[in-house]
Amino acid sequence: MSDPNTNGASRTVEASVASALRSAQETVRHCYVDCEASVRQSPSTSLFVAVAVGYVLRSLPIGALLGGLIRVLVSMVRPAVLLFSAAKLYELLQRQARPAPSEDRGGVGVT
């Protein structure tokens, strides 16, 4: 990430995404530890709940729901690629429109 053309906004976005991922990992880890403690405390109840959830999931039309979700996501790929390309083109044009700082004016006043 030592690209001199990278602006502060993208670093901020990257930092916020990294922070959100760390937070999500901690939340999942905490839920996993809580679930494991609950299973160790009452294994028979946990087994009953697992069987009940499995039965409910088996009776739901999961295949149809996933198929519909995949169709919707596939239909959204083209607009997403178009928007991403437009954003990258805008970023490129902004970089080209901005004059590069000259090296000979490195903070010294012109007399």
PDB file of C-alpha atoms in Angstrom:
ATOM      1  CA  MET A   1       0.000   0.000   0.000  1.00  0.00           C
ATOM      2  CA  SER A   2       2.911   2.310  -0.607  1.00  0.00           C
ATOM      3  CA  ASP A   3       1.385   3.642  -3.825  1.00  0.00           C
ATOM      4  CA  PRO A   4       1.915   7.440  -3.870  1.00  0.00           C
ATOM      5  CA  ASN A   5      -1.317   7.893  -5.862  1.00  0.00           C
ATOM      6  CA  THR A   6      -3.417   6.306  -3.117  1.00  0.00           C
ATOM      7  CA  ASN A   7      -5.431   8.955  -1.372  1.00  0.00           C
ATOM      8  CA  GLY A   8      -6.410   9.148   2.288  1.00  0.00           C
ATOM      9  CA  ALA A   9     -10.012   8.159   1.588  1.00  0.00           C
ATOM     10  CA  SER A  10      -9.085   4.725   0.286  1.00  0.00           C
ATOM     11  CA  ARG A  11      -6.836   4.149   3.300  1.00  0.00           C
ATOM     12  CA  THR A  12      -9.721   5.117   5.543  1.00  0.00           C
ATOM     13  CA  VAL A  13     -12.041   2.712   3.722  1.00  0.00           C
ATOM     14  CA  GLU A  14      -9.466  -0.078   3.967  1.00  0.00           C
ATOM     15  CA  ALA A  15      -8.973   0.597   7.670  1.00  0.00           C
ATOM     16  CA  SER A  16     -12.708   0.585   8.349  1.00  0.00           C
ATOM     17  CA  VAL A  17     -13.172  -2.656   6.398  1.00  0.00           C
ATOM     18  CA  ALA A  18     -10.298  -4.274   8.311  1.00  0.00           C
ATOM     19  CA  SER A  19     -11.775  -3.072  11.592  1.00  0.00           C
ATOM     20  CA  ALA A  20     -15.207  -4.431  10.667  1.00  0.00           C
ATOM     21  CA  LEU A  21     -13.681  -7.803   9.750  1.00  0.00           C
ATOM     22  CA  ARG A  22     -11.797  -7.987  13.051  1.00  0.00           C
ATOM     23  CA  SER A  23     -14.986  -7.121  14.924  1.00  0.00           C
ATOM     24  CA  ALA A  24     -16.957  -9.783  13.033  1.00  0.00           C
ATOM     25  CA  GLN A  25     -14.265 -12.376  13.755  1.00  0.00           C
ATOM     26  CA  GLU A  26     -14.363 -11.558  17.458  1.00  0.00           C
ATOM     27  CA  THR A  27     -18.166 -11.771  17.496  1.00  0.00           C
ATOM     28  CA  VAL A  28     -18.151 -15.154  15.744  1.00  0.00           C
ATOM     29  CA  ARG A  29     -15.417 -16.438  18.059  1.00  0.00           C
ATOM     30  CA  HIS A  30     -17.401 -15.279  21.110  1.00  0.00           C
ATOM     31  CA  CYS A  31     -20.609 -16.932  19.836  1.00  0.00           C
ATOM     32  CA  TYR A  32     -18.701 -20.152  19.136  1.00  0.00           C
ATOM     33  CA  VAL A  33     -17.282 -20.243  22.669  1.00  0.00           C
ATOM     34  CA  ASP A  34     -20.745 -19.567  24.140  1.00  0.00           C
ATOM     35  CA  CYS A  35     -22.308 -22.298  22.005  1.00  0.00           C
ATOM     36  CA  GLU A  36     -19.601 -24.784  22.958  1.00  0.00           C
ATOM     37  CA  ALA A  37     -20.109 -24.013  26.655  1.00  0.00           C
ATOM     38  CA  SER A  38     -23.864 -24.486  26.261  1.00  0.00           C
ATOM     39  CA  VAL A  39     -23.381 -27.858  24.543  1.00  0.00           C
ATOM     40  CA  ARG A  40     -20.984 -29.011  27.272  1.00  0.00           C
ATOM     41  CA  GLN A  41     -23.439 -27.902  29.964  1.00  0.00           C
ATOM     42  CA  SER A  42     -26.488 -29.719  28.527  1.00  0.00           C
ATOM     43  CA  PRO A  43     -25.627 -32.094  25.674  1.00  0.00           C
ATOM     44  CA  SER A  44     -29.050 -33.795  25.519  1.00  0.00           C
ATOM     45  CA  THR A  45     -30.897 -30.501  25.022  1.00  0.00           C
ATOM     46  CA  SER A  46     -28.340 -29.464  22.399  1.00  0.00           C
ATOM     47  CA  LEU A  47     -28.833 -32.752  20.554  1.00  0.00           C
ATOM     48  CA  PHE A  48     -32.611 -32.300  20.573  1.00  0.00           C
ATOM     49  CA  VAL A  49     -32.305 -28.731  19.257  1.00  0.00           C
ATOM     50  CA  ALA A  50     -29.893 -29.864  16.520  1.00  0.00           C
ATOM     51  CA  VAL A  51     -32.294 -32.603  15.383  1.00  0.00           C
ATOM     52  CA  ALA A  52     -35.236 -30.171  15.380  1.00  0.00           C
ATOM     53  CA  VAL A  53     -33.316 -27.579  13.379  1.00  0.00           C
ATOM     54  CA  GLY A  54     -32.194 -30.261  10.923  1.00  0.00           C
ATOM     55  CA  TYR A  55     -35.780 -31.432  10.451  1.00  0.00           C
ATOM     56  CA  VAL A  56     -37.027 -27.882   9.841  1.00  0.00           C
ATOM     57  CA  LEU A  57     -34.209 -27.149   7.392  1.00  0.00           C
ATOM     58  CA  ARG A  58     -34.885 -30.402   5.547  1.00  0.00           C
ATOM     59  CA  SER A  59     -38.563 -29.547   5.115  1.00  0.00           C
ATOM     60  CA  LEU A  60     -37.854 -26.047   3.755  1.00  0.00           C
ATOM     61  CA  PRO A  61     -37.368 -25.595   0.002  1.00  0.00           C
ATOM     62  CA  ILE A  62     -33.720 -24.620   0.428  1.00  0.00           C
ATOM     63  CA  GLY A  63     -32.844 -25.576  -3.158  1.00  0.00           C
ATOM     64  CA  ALA A  64     -35.482 -23.281  -4.618  1.00  0.00           C
ATOM     65  CA  LEU A  65     -34.512 -20.440  -2.293  1.00  0.00           C
ATOM     66  CA  LEU A  66     -30.820 -20.763  -3.125  1.00  0.00           C
ATOM     67  CA  GLY A  67     -31.607 -21.061  -6.834  1.00  0.00           C
ATOM     68  CA  GLY A  68     -33.629 -17.856  -6.744  1.00  0.00           C
ATOM     69  CA  LEU A  69     -30.913 -16.081  -4.789  1.00  0.00           C
ATOM     70  CA  ILE A  70     -28.264 -17.181  -7.279  1.00  0.00           C
ATOM     71  CA  ARG A  71     -30.404 -16.008 -10.208  1.00  0.00           C
ATOM     72  CA  VAL A  72     -30.812 -12.593  -8.593  1.00  0.00           C
ATOM     73  CA  LEU A  73     -27.090 -12.318  -7.840  1.00  0.00           C
ATOM     74  CA  VAL A  74     -26.103 -13.343 -11.366  1.00  0.00           C
ATOM     75  CA  SER A  75     -28.472 -10.770 -12.834  1.00  0.00           C
ATOM     76  CA  MET A  76     -26.804  -8.086 -10.677  1.00  0.00           C
ATOM     77  CA  VAL A  77     -23.264  -8.877 -11.869  1.00  0.00           C
ATOM     78  CA  ARG A  78     -23.429  -6.761 -15.045  1.00  0.00           C
ATOM     79  CA  PRO A  79     -24.638  -3.568 -13.302  1.00  0.00           C
ATOM     80  CA  ALA A  80     -22.071  -4.069 -10.534  1.00  0.00           C
ATOM     81  CA  VAL A  81     -19.235  -4.453 -13.048  1.00  0.00           C
ATOM     82  CA  LEU A  82     -20.490  -1.376 -14.917  1.00  0.00           C
ATOM     83  CA  LEU A  83     -20.562   0.712 -11.730  1.00  0.00           C
ATOM     84  CA  PHE A  84     -17.138  -0.536 -10.646  1.00  0.00           C
ATOM     85  CA  SER A  85     -15.690   0.265 -14.066  1.00  0.00           C
ATOM     86  CA  ALA A  86     -17.242   3.736 -14.034  1.00  0.00           C
ATOM     87  CA  ALA A  87     -15.800   4.413 -10.581  1.00  0.00           C
ATOM     88  CA  LYS A  88     -12.336   3.288 -11.657  1.00  0.00           C
ATOM     89  CA  LEU A  89     -12.549   5.405 -14.825  1.00  0.00           C
ATOM     90  CA  TYR A  90     -13.579   8.421 -12.744  1.00  0.00           C
ATOM     91  CA  GLU A  91     -10.651   7.785 -10.389  1.00  0.00           C
ATOM     92  CA  LEU A  92      -8.243   7.540 -13.328  1.00  0.00           C
ATOM     93  CA  LEU A  93      -9.556  10.753 -14.886  1.00  0.00           C
ATOM     94  CA  GLN A  94      -9.261  12.565 -11.554  1.00  0.00           C
ATOM     95  CA  ARG A  95      -5.636  11.443 -11.227  1.00  0.00           C
ATOM     96  CA  GLN A  96      -4.829  12.595 -14.768  1.00  0.00           C
ATOM     97  CA  ALA A  97      -6.562  15.952 -14.279  1.00  0.00           C
ATOM     98  CA  ARG A  98      -4.598  16.657 -11.106  1.00  0.00           C
ATOM     99  CA  PRO A  99      -1.165  18.137 -11.944  1.00  0.00           C
ATOM    100  CA  ALA A 100       1.715  16.155 -10.520  1.00  0.00           C
ATOM    101  CA  PRO A 101       3.702  18.080  -7.894  1.00  0.00           C
ATOM    102  CA  SER A 102       7.082  19.155  -9.249  1.00  0.00           C
ATOM    103  CA  GLU A 103      10.167  18.044  -7.468  1.00  0.00           C
ATOM    104  CA  ASP A 104      12.000  21.350  -7.893  1.00  0.00           C
ATOM    105  CA  ARG A 105       9.491  23.286  -5.694  1.00  0.00           C
ATOM    106  CA  GLY A 106      10.047  21.179  -2.575  1.00  0.00           C
ATOM    107  CA  GLY A 107       8.799  23.714  -0.022  1.00  0.00           C
ATOM    108  CA  VAL A 108      11.303  26.456  -0.914  1.00  0.00           C
ATOM    109  CA  GLY A 109       9.811  29.855  -1.712  1.00  0.00           C
ATOM    110  CA  VAL A 110      10.419  31.375  -5.150  1.00  0.00           C
ATOM    111  CA  THR A 111      12.182  34.743  -5.078  1.00  0.00           C
TER     112      THR A 111
END
